[in-house]
Amino acid sequence: MSNKYVEMGMRSPVNLTWEVTLACNLRCNHCLSSSGEKACNELSTAEALDLVEQLHTAGVFQVNFGGGEPFIRPDFEEILAACHVRGIMTCISTNGTLLTPELVARLASNPLVAIQVSLDGARRETCDAVRGDGVFDAAVEAVKLLAATKIPASINTVLTTHNASEIPAMHELARSLGVSLRVSRFRPSGRGADNWESLRPTPTQLIAFSDWLAKSGDVRTGDSFFSLTTQERQGLGLNLCGAAKLTCCVSPTGHMYPCAFLQSDRFEAGDLRTSSFQEIWDTSEIYESFRNLRIHSCEECTRFDQCHGGCPAVAWHLKNDINGGDPECLERCVTSIADNRLELAA
Amino acid sequence: MAAAGIKLHPSCRVRQEGFGLLFYDCKGPRLLFAATGTLLPADFFGTVRARDEFPDGTSESQKPALQKFVTQLLEKGFLREQ
């Protein structure tokens, strides 16, 4: 990652997360956006299509669609088509329960689409405890449908304390189904905040995961785990938070935020109903503050070059301070375990 | 014999930034920051080009560096031979 160029400022995000709806047919315990009912005043089809045109003009390479469950939106395929006709790559995060052979066949007709299906355990019981009864089987069926096409497909797993020991088995499951594995970081936003203490991985689990990840080069993590990145994975992804620098988030109602995990009034960068996408990207004070964010308290750390202070969203949700450094970075996990051992010994 | 044609890989995109060209490969994803300034237009490899083809106005002194850069893009998979 060339920080020098990132710090010069990008004319637009490389990619962005667009939560096209808050509506979801599931109620996962860790949902970052507390999805369920459709939000009041979600972007209309015309507004969504206008946004796609703005993203194209801005030069955005890829849109990562999430929600809610994107396929609940009746016009979602129309929005996808608008992206594809403009050459914008798309990646869809779905719970998989609404994927039918007919829908998958339509999606497979375009080479610019990739799909991630959420699955939160290698065992049915582990996954369904978080996502609801019957979801494991439905998601596996969806993955099988996708694996039979040319669509780049992956299983996306949020690492929690309950599935931490199953991640190698998830890797094997993904391999046996013919797709890749992506592991995402559990962050304390949305319902994830309500269930933080019961779902968060322990420091020991995070360190074990970091070690396993170092040996599993084909497992992707998005930008989730740069706070845990070991030397072996350097060069495989970001070594700093890309929020407002390389990426950003658009909510179902057209509000823009630095990332999907900071969708609150405090971090609102702008409203697409009153400003253009480019105006918000160029002039938002919130985005400017993220671009200038320096985690000085972490600068003496030996791992600073690998994570630059980690995830500001986790720092905000746990410490109410985006300047405070990631409380769950690898260094702090090690320190936390050492402190506990000292306390036990005393 | 004419050189093989080269073009941007279908999984890649490129755009102009202040420092030069920003390449993106969605399979990864990977980024490549190229401090090319305005030497190479972002849409240059949107169509098939000969290996020894350069944008109009490229000086003789610039050509070796650009040729080396094209070779690197091919090696890294951002361009592919047609």
Coordinates of C-alpha atoms in Angstrom, one line a residue:
Chain A
M1 CA 0.0 0.0 0.0
S2 CA 1.5 3.3 -1.1
N3 CA 0.5 5.6 1.7
K4 CA 2.2 8.5 0.0
Y5 CA -0.2 8.5 -2.9
V6 CA -3.2 7.8 -0.7
E7 CA -2.3 10.8 1.4
M8 CA -2.2 13.0 -1.7
G9 CA -5.9 12.4 -1.9
M10 CA -7.9 10.4 -4.4
R11 CA -10.3 12.1 -6.7
S12 CA -13.0 9.5 -5.7
P13 CA -13.2 6.3 -3.8
V14 CA -11.7 3.1 -5.4
N15 CA -14.8 1.3 -4.2
L16 CA -17.6 1.9 -1.8
T17 CA -20.2 0.1 0.3
W18 CA -23.8 0.8 -0.7
E19 CA -26.4 -0.5 1.6
V20 CA -29.3 -0.4 -0.8
T21 CA -32.0 -1.3 1.8
L22 CA -32.3 -1.9 5.5
A23 CA -34.9 -4.5 4.8
C24 CA -33.9 -8.0 5.6
N25 CA -35.7 -11.3 6.0
L26 CA -33.2 -12.4 8.7
R27 CA -32.3 -10.9 12.1
C28 CA -28.7 -11.9 12.6
N29 CA -27.4 -11.2 16.1
H30 CA -24.2 -9.5 14.8
C31 CA -25.8 -7.4 12.1
L32 CA -23.8 -4.2 11.7
S33 CA -26.8 -2.1 10.6
S34 CA -29.6 -3.7 12.7
S35 CA -31.3 -4.6 9.5
G36 CA -34.9 -5.8 9.6
E37 CA -37.6 -3.4 8.4
K38 CA -37.1 -1.2 5.4
A39 CA -35.9 2.3 6.4
C40 CA -38.2 5.3 5.9
N41 CA -37.4 7.3 2.8
E42 CA -35.0 4.9 1.2
L43 CA -33.6 6.0 -2.2
S44 CA -36.1 5.6 -5.0
T45 CA -35.2 3.7 -8.2
A46 CA -34.7 7.0 -10.0
E47 CA -32.4 8.3 -7.2
A48 CA -30.5 5.1 -7.1
L49 CA -29.9 5.1 -10.9
D50 CA -28.9 8.8 -10.7
L51 CA -26.3 7.8 -8.0
V52 CA -24.9 5.1 -10.3
E53 CA -24.4 7.7 -13.0
Q54 CA -22.6 10.0 -10.5
L55 CA -20.4 7.1 -9.4
H56 CA -19.5 6.4 -13.0
T57 CA -18.7 10.1 -13.6
A58 CA -16.5 10.1 -10.4
G59 CA -14.5 7.1 -11.6
V60 CA -15.5 4.7 -8.9
F61 CA -14.2 1.2 -9.9
Q62 CA -16.4 -1.0 -7.8
V63 CA -19.6 -0.9 -5.7
N64 CA -20.0 -3.4 -2.9
F65 CA -23.7 -3.9 -2.3
G66 CA -25.0 -4.8 1.1
G67 CA -27.9 -4.0 3.3
G68 CA -30.2 -5.4 4.6
E69 CA -30.6 -8.0 2.0
P70 CA -30.0 -6.4 -1.4
F71 CA -32.2 -8.9 -3.3
I72 CA -35.3 -7.7 -1.3
R73 CA -35.2 -4.5 -3.3
P74 CA -37.5 -5.1 -6.3
D75 CA -35.3 -2.8 -8.5
F76 CA -32.0 -4.3 -7.4
E77 CA -31.3 -6.0 -10.7
E78 CA -32.0 -2.7 -12.4
I79 CA -29.4 -0.9 -10.2
L80 CA -26.9 -3.7 -10.9
A81 CA -27.5 -3.4 -14.7
A82 CA -27.0 0.3 -14.5
C83 CA -23.6 -0.3 -12.9
H84 CA -22.6 -3.0 -15.4
V85 CA -23.5 -1.0 -18.5
R86 CA -21.1 1.7 -17.2
G87 CA -18.3 -0.8 -16.6
I88 CA -18.6 -0.6 -12.8
M89 CA -17.7 -3.8 -11.1
T90 CA -20.1 -5.1 -8.4
C91 CA -19.8 -7.3 -5.4
I92 CA -23.0 -8.4 -3.6
S93 CA -23.2 -9.4 0.0
T94 CA -26.2 -11.6 0.5
N95 CA -27.6 -14.0 3.0
G96 CA -28.3 -16.4 0.1
T97 CA -31.8 -17.3 1.1
L98 CA -33.4 -15.5 -1.9
L99 CA -31.1 -16.8 -4.6
T100 CA -33.0 -19.0 -7.0
P101 CA -31.6 -20.9 -10.1
E102 CA -33.3 -18.3 -12.3
L103 CA -31.9 -15.3 -10.5
V104 CA -28.4 -16.9 -10.4
A105 CA -28.6 -17.6 -14.1
R106 CA -29.5 -13.9 -14.8
L107 CA -26.6 -12.7 -12.6
A108 CA -24.2 -15.1 -14.3
S109 CA -24.8 -13.5 -17.6
N110 CA -22.7 -10.5 -16.6
P111 CA -19.0 -10.9 -15.9
L112 CA -18.8 -7.8 -13.7
V113 CA -20.6 -9.4 -10.7
A114 CA -19.2 -11.2 -7.7
I115 CA -21.2 -12.6 -4.8
Q116 CA -20.5 -13.2 -1.2
V117 CA -22.8 -15.5 0.8
S118 CA -22.8 -15.1 4.5
L119 CA -22.3 -18.2 6.6
D120 CA -21.2 -18.0 10.2
G121 CA -20.1 -21.5 11.1
A122 CA -19.0 -24.7 9.6
R123 CA -21.6 -26.5 11.7
R124 CA -25.4 -25.9 11.2
E125 CA -25.9 -25.2 14.9
T126 CA -23.1 -22.6 15.1
C127 CA -24.4 -20.7 12.0
D128 CA -28.1 -20.9 12.8
A129 CA -27.5 -19.7 16.4
V130 CA -26.5 -16.3 15.0
R131 CA -28.4 -16.2 11.7
G132 CA -31.6 -18.1 12.4
D133 CA -33.0 -21.6 11.9
G134 CA -32.6 -23.1 8.5
V135 CA -30.2 -20.4 7.3
F136 CA -27.1 -22.7 7.1
D137 CA -28.8 -25.1 4.7
A138 CA -30.3 -22.3 2.6
A139 CA -26.9 -20.5 2.3
V140 CA -25.1 -23.7 1.4
E141 CA -27.6 -24.3 -1.4
A142 CA -27.1 -20.8 -2.6
V143 CA -23.3 -21.3 -2.7
K144 CA -23.8 -24.5 -4.7
L145 CA -25.9 -22.6 -7.2
L146 CA -23.2 -20.0 -7.6
A147 CA -20.3 -22.4 -7.7
A148 CA -21.9 -24.0 -10.8
T149 CA -21.6 -20.7 -12.6
K150 CA -18.7 -18.5 -13.6
I151 CA -19.6 -15.9 -10.9
P152 CA -16.7 -15.4 -8.6
A153 CA -18.3 -16.5 -5.3
S154 CA -17.2 -16.7 -1.7
I155 CA -18.4 -17.6 1.7
N156 CA -18.2 -14.6 4.0
T157 CA -17.8 -15.4 7.7
V158 CA -17.8 -12.9 10.6
L159 CA -15.4 -14.1 13.2
T160 CA -17.0 -14.5 16.6
T161 CA -16.1 -16.3 19.7
H162 CA -18.5 -19.1 18.8
N163 CA -17.1 -19.9 15.3
A164 CA -13.4 -19.0 15.9
S165 CA -12.5 -22.7 16.3
E166 CA -14.4 -23.6 13.1
I167 CA -12.6 -21.2 10.7
P168 CA -10.3 -23.9 9.4
A169 CA -13.3 -26.1 8.8
M170 CA -15.1 -23.1 7.1
H171 CA -12.0 -22.9 4.8
E172 CA -12.4 -26.6 4.0
L173 CA -16.1 -26.2 3.5
A174 CA -15.6 -23.4 1.1
R175 CA -13.0 -25.4 -0.8
S176 CA -15.2 -28.4 -1.0
L177 CA -18.0 -26.2 -2.4
G178 CA -15.7 -24.7 -5.0
V179 CA -15.6 -21.1 -3.7
S180 CA -13.2 -19.0 -1.7
L181 CA -13.4 -18.0 2.0
R182 CA -13.5 -14.4 3.2
V183 CA -13.4 -13.7 6.9
S184 CA -14.7 -10.4 8.2
R185 CA -14.1 -8.7 11.5
F186 CA -16.9 -8.5 14.1
R187 CA -17.4 -4.9 15.0
P188 CA -19.6 -3.4 17.7
S189 CA -22.1 -1.5 15.6
G190 CA -25.8 -2.1 15.0
R191 CA -27.0 -5.3 16.7
G192 CA -23.4 -6.2 17.0
A193 CA -23.1 -3.6 19.7
D194 CA -26.0 -5.1 21.6
N195 CA -24.4 -8.6 21.5
W196 CA -20.8 -7.5 21.6
E197 CA -19.8 -9.1 24.9
S198 CA -21.4 -12.5 24.0
L199 CA -20.0 -12.7 20.5
R200 CA -16.6 -10.9 20.5
P201 CA -13.6 -13.2 20.0
T202 CA -11.2 -13.4 22.9
P203 CA -7.7 -12.0 22.5
T204 CA -6.4 -15.6 22.5
Q205 CA -8.8 -16.4 19.6
L206 CA -7.7 -13.3 17.7
I207 CA -4.1 -14.2 18.0
A208 CA -4.7 -17.8 17.0
F209 CA -6.7 -16.5 14.0
S210 CA -3.9 -14.2 13.0
D211 CA -1.5 -17.1 13.1
W212 CA -3.8 -19.2 11.0
L213 CA -4.4 -16.4 8.5
A214 CA -0.6 -16.1 8.1
K215 CA -0.6 -19.6 6.8
S216 CA -3.7 -19.3 4.7
G217 CA -2.8 -16.9 1.9
D218 CA -5.9 -17.7 -0.2
V219 CA -8.3 -16.5 2.5
R220 CA -9.4 -12.9 2.0
T221 CA -10.3 -10.5 4.7
G222 CA -11.2 -7.3 2.9
D223 CA -9.8 -4.5 5.1
S224 CA -11.1 -6.1 8.2
F225 CA -8.0 -7.6 9.8
F226 CA -5.1 -5.3 9.0
S227 CA -4.9 -4.7 12.7
L228 CA -3.9 -8.3 13.0
T229 CA -1.9 -8.7 9.9
T230 CA 1.4 -10.6 10.2
Q231 CA 4.5 -10.2 8.1
E232 CA 3.4 -13.1 6.0
R233 CA 0.3 -11.3 4.7
Q234 CA 1.9 -7.9 4.1
G235 CA 1.1 -6.9 0.6
L236 CA -2.2 -8.8 0.5
G237 CA -4.3 -5.9 1.5
L238 CA -4.4 -2.5 3.2
N239 CA -2.1 -1.6 6.1
L240 CA -4.3 1.4 7.1
C241 CA -7.9 2.3 7.4
G242 CA -9.2 3.2 3.9
A243 CA -12.3 5.1 5.1
A244 CA -12.7 8.4 3.3
K245 CA -9.4 7.8 1.5
L246 CA -10.1 4.8 -0.7
T247 CA -13.6 3.9 0.2
C248 CA -16.8 5.2 1.8
C249 CA -20.4 4.1 2.6
V250 CA -23.8 5.1 1.2
S251 CA -26.8 4.3 3.4
P252 CA -30.2 3.2 2.1
T253 CA -31.5 6.8 2.5
G254 CA -28.6 8.3 0.6
H255 CA -26.5 9.6 3.5
M256 CA -22.8 9.2 3.1
Y257 CA -20.4 8.0 5.9
P258 CA -16.7 7.1 6.1
C259 CA -17.6 3.4 6.4
A260 CA -20.4 1.0 7.1
F261 CA -19.5 0.7 10.7
L262 CA -19.9 4.4 11.4
Q263 CA -23.4 5.2 10.2
S264 CA -24.5 7.7 12.8
D265 CA -25.2 11.4 12.8
R266 CA -21.8 12.1 14.3
F267 CA -20.1 10.7 11.2
E268 CA -22.5 11.8 8.5
A269 CA -20.5 13.3 5.6
G270 CA -23.4 14.4 3.5
D271 CA -26.8 13.8 2.1
L272 CA -27.1 12.8 -1.6
R273 CA -30.5 14.4 -1.8
T274 CA -29.0 17.8 -1.2
S275 CA -25.4 17.5 -2.5
S276 CA -23.8 15.5 -5.3
F277 CA -21.6 12.5 -4.6
Q278 CA -18.5 14.4 -5.8
E279 CA -19.3 17.5 -3.7
I280 CA -19.6 15.3 -0.6
W281 CA -16.4 13.4 -1.3
D282 CA -14.4 16.6 -2.0
T283 CA -15.7 18.9 0.7
S284 CA -17.0 16.9 3.7
E285 CA -15.4 17.9 6.9
I286 CA -15.9 14.4 8.3
Y287 CA -14.0 12.9 5.4
E288 CA -11.3 15.5 5.8
S289 CA -10.9 14.6 9.4
F290 CA -10.5 11.0 8.5
R291 CA -7.9 11.8 5.9
N292 CA -5.9 13.7 8.5
L293 CA -6.4 11.2 11.2
R294 CA -3.1 10.2 12.8
I295 CA -3.1 7.8 15.7
H296 CA -0.2 9.4 17.6
S297 CA -0.6 7.1 20.6
C298 CA 0.4 4.1 18.3
E299 CA 3.3 5.7 16.6
E300 CA 5.9 4.1 18.9
C301 CA 4.5 0.7 18.4
T302 CA 6.7 -1.8 16.5
R303 CA 3.6 -2.8 14.4
F304 CA 2.7 0.8 13.5
D305 CA 3.7 0.4 9.8
Q306 CA 1.5 -2.6 9.6
C307 CA -1.7 -1.1 10.9
H308 CA -1.3 2.6 11.5
G309 CA -3.5 2.4 14.6
G310 CA -6.1 -0.1 13.2
C311 CA -9.8 0.4 12.9
P312 CA -11.1 3.8 14.0
A313 CA -14.7 2.4 14.1
V314 CA -13.8 -0.2 16.7
A315 CA -11.9 2.5 18.6
W316 CA -15.0 4.7 18.5
H317 CA -17.5 2.1 19.5
L318 CA -15.4 0.7 22.4
K319 CA -13.6 3.9 23.6
N320 CA -15.6 6.7 22.1
D321 CA -12.4 8.0 20.6
I322 CA -11.4 7.6 17.0
N323 CA -7.9 8.9 17.9
G324 CA -7.3 6.2 20.5
G325 CA -6.1 3.3 18.4
D326 CA -7.7 0.0 17.8
P327 CA -8.4 -1.7 21.2
E328 CA -8.3 -5.1 19.6
C329 CA -5.1 -4.8 17.6
L330 CA -2.5 -7.7 17.7
E331 CA -0.2 -5.8 20.1
R332 CA -3.0 -5.1 22.5
C333 CA -4.3 -8.7 22.4
V334 CA -0.8 -9.8 23.4
T335 CA -0.6 -7.2 26.2
S336 CA -4.1 -8.1 27.4
I337 CA -3.2 -11.8 27.7
A338 CA 0.0 -11.0 29.5
D339 CA -1.8 -8.7 31.9
N340 CA -4.4 -11.4 32.6
R341 CA -1.6 -13.9 33.3
L342 CA 0.1 -11.5 35.7
E343 CA -3.2 -10.9 37.5
L344 CA -3.8 -14.7 37.8
A345 CA -0.2 -15.1 39.1
A346 CA -0.6 -12.4 41.7
Chain B
M1 CA 7.0 -9.2 -37.3
A2 CA 4.5 -7.0 -35.5
A3 CA 4.5 -7.0 -31.7
A4 CA 1.7 -8.8 -29.9
G5 CA -1.3 -6.6 -29.0
I6 CA -1.8 -5.6 -25.3
K7 CA -4.9 -4.4 -23.5
L8 CA -6.2 -3.7 -20.0
H9 CA -7.1 -7.0 -18.3
P10 CA -10.9 -7.4 -18.1
S11 CA -10.8 -7.6 -14.3
C12 CA -8.8 -4.3 -14.1
R13 CA -9.7 -0.7 -14.3
V14 CA -7.6 2.4 -14.4
R15 CA -8.1 6.1 -13.9
Q16 CA -6.1 9.3 -13.8
E17 CA -5.1 10.7 -10.4
G18 CA -3.0 13.7 -9.5
F19 CA 0.2 11.5 -9.3
G20 CA -0.5 9.6 -12.4
L21 CA -2.5 6.4 -13.0
L22 CA -4.3 4.3 -10.4
F23 CA -4.8 0.7 -11.5
Y24 CA -7.4 -1.6 -9.7
D25 CA -7.7 -5.3 -10.0
C26 CA -11.0 -6.5 -8.6
K27 CA -9.5 -10.1 -8.3
G28 CA -7.6 -9.6 -5.1
P29 CA -8.4 -6.7 -4.9
R30 CA -5.1 -5.1 -5.8
L31 CA -4.1 -1.5 -6.4
L32 CA -1.2 -0.2 -8.3
F33 CA -0.1 3.5 -8.0
A34 CA 1.9 4.6 -11.0
A35 CA 3.6 8.0 -10.9
T36 CA 3.2 8.5 -14.6
G37 CA 2.0 12.1 -14.3
T38 CA 0.2 12.8 -17.6
L39 CA 2.6 10.7 -19.7
L40 CA 0.0 8.0 -20.3
P41 CA -3.7 8.7 -20.7
A42 CA -5.9 6.5 -18.6
D43 CA -7.9 5.2 -21.6
F44 CA -4.7 4.3 -23.6
F45 CA -5.0 0.6 -22.9
G46 CA -8.7 0.5 -23.3
T47 CA -8.1 -0.6 -26.9
V48 CA -5.6 -3.1 -28.2
R49 CA -2.1 -1.5 -28.5
A50 CA 1.1 -2.8 -30.0
R51 CA 3.9 -3.5 -27.5
D52 CA 5.9 -0.7 -28.9
E53 CA 3.1 1.8 -29.4
F54 CA 3.2 5.0 -27.4
P55 CA 0.8 8.0 -27.0
D56 CA 1.3 10.8 -29.4
G57 CA 3.9 13.3 -28.2
T58 CA 6.0 10.7 -26.3
S59 CA 9.6 11.8 -26.6
E60 CA 12.4 9.3 -27.4
S61 CA 13.9 9.8 -23.9
Q62 CA 10.6 8.8 -22.3
K63 CA 10.0 5.7 -24.3
P64 CA 12.4 3.3 -22.5
A65 CA 10.8 4.1 -19.1
L66 CA 7.3 3.7 -20.6
Q67 CA 8.3 0.4 -22.2
K68 CA 9.6 -0.9 -18.9
F69 CA 6.4 0.2 -17.2
V70 CA 4.3 -1.7 -19.7
T71 CA 6.4 -4.8 -19.1
Q72 CA 5.7 -4.5 -15.4
L73 CA 2.0 -4.1 -16.0
L74 CA 2.0 -7.2 -18.0
E75 CA 4.0 -9.1 -15.4
K76 CA 1.6 -8.0 -12.7
G77 CA -1.4 -8.9 -14.7
F78 CA -2.9 -5.5 -15.1
L79 CA -2.4 -5.7 -18.9
R80 CA -2.7 -8.9 -20.9
E81 CA -1.6 -9.9 -24.4
Q82 CA -4.4 -10.4 -26.9

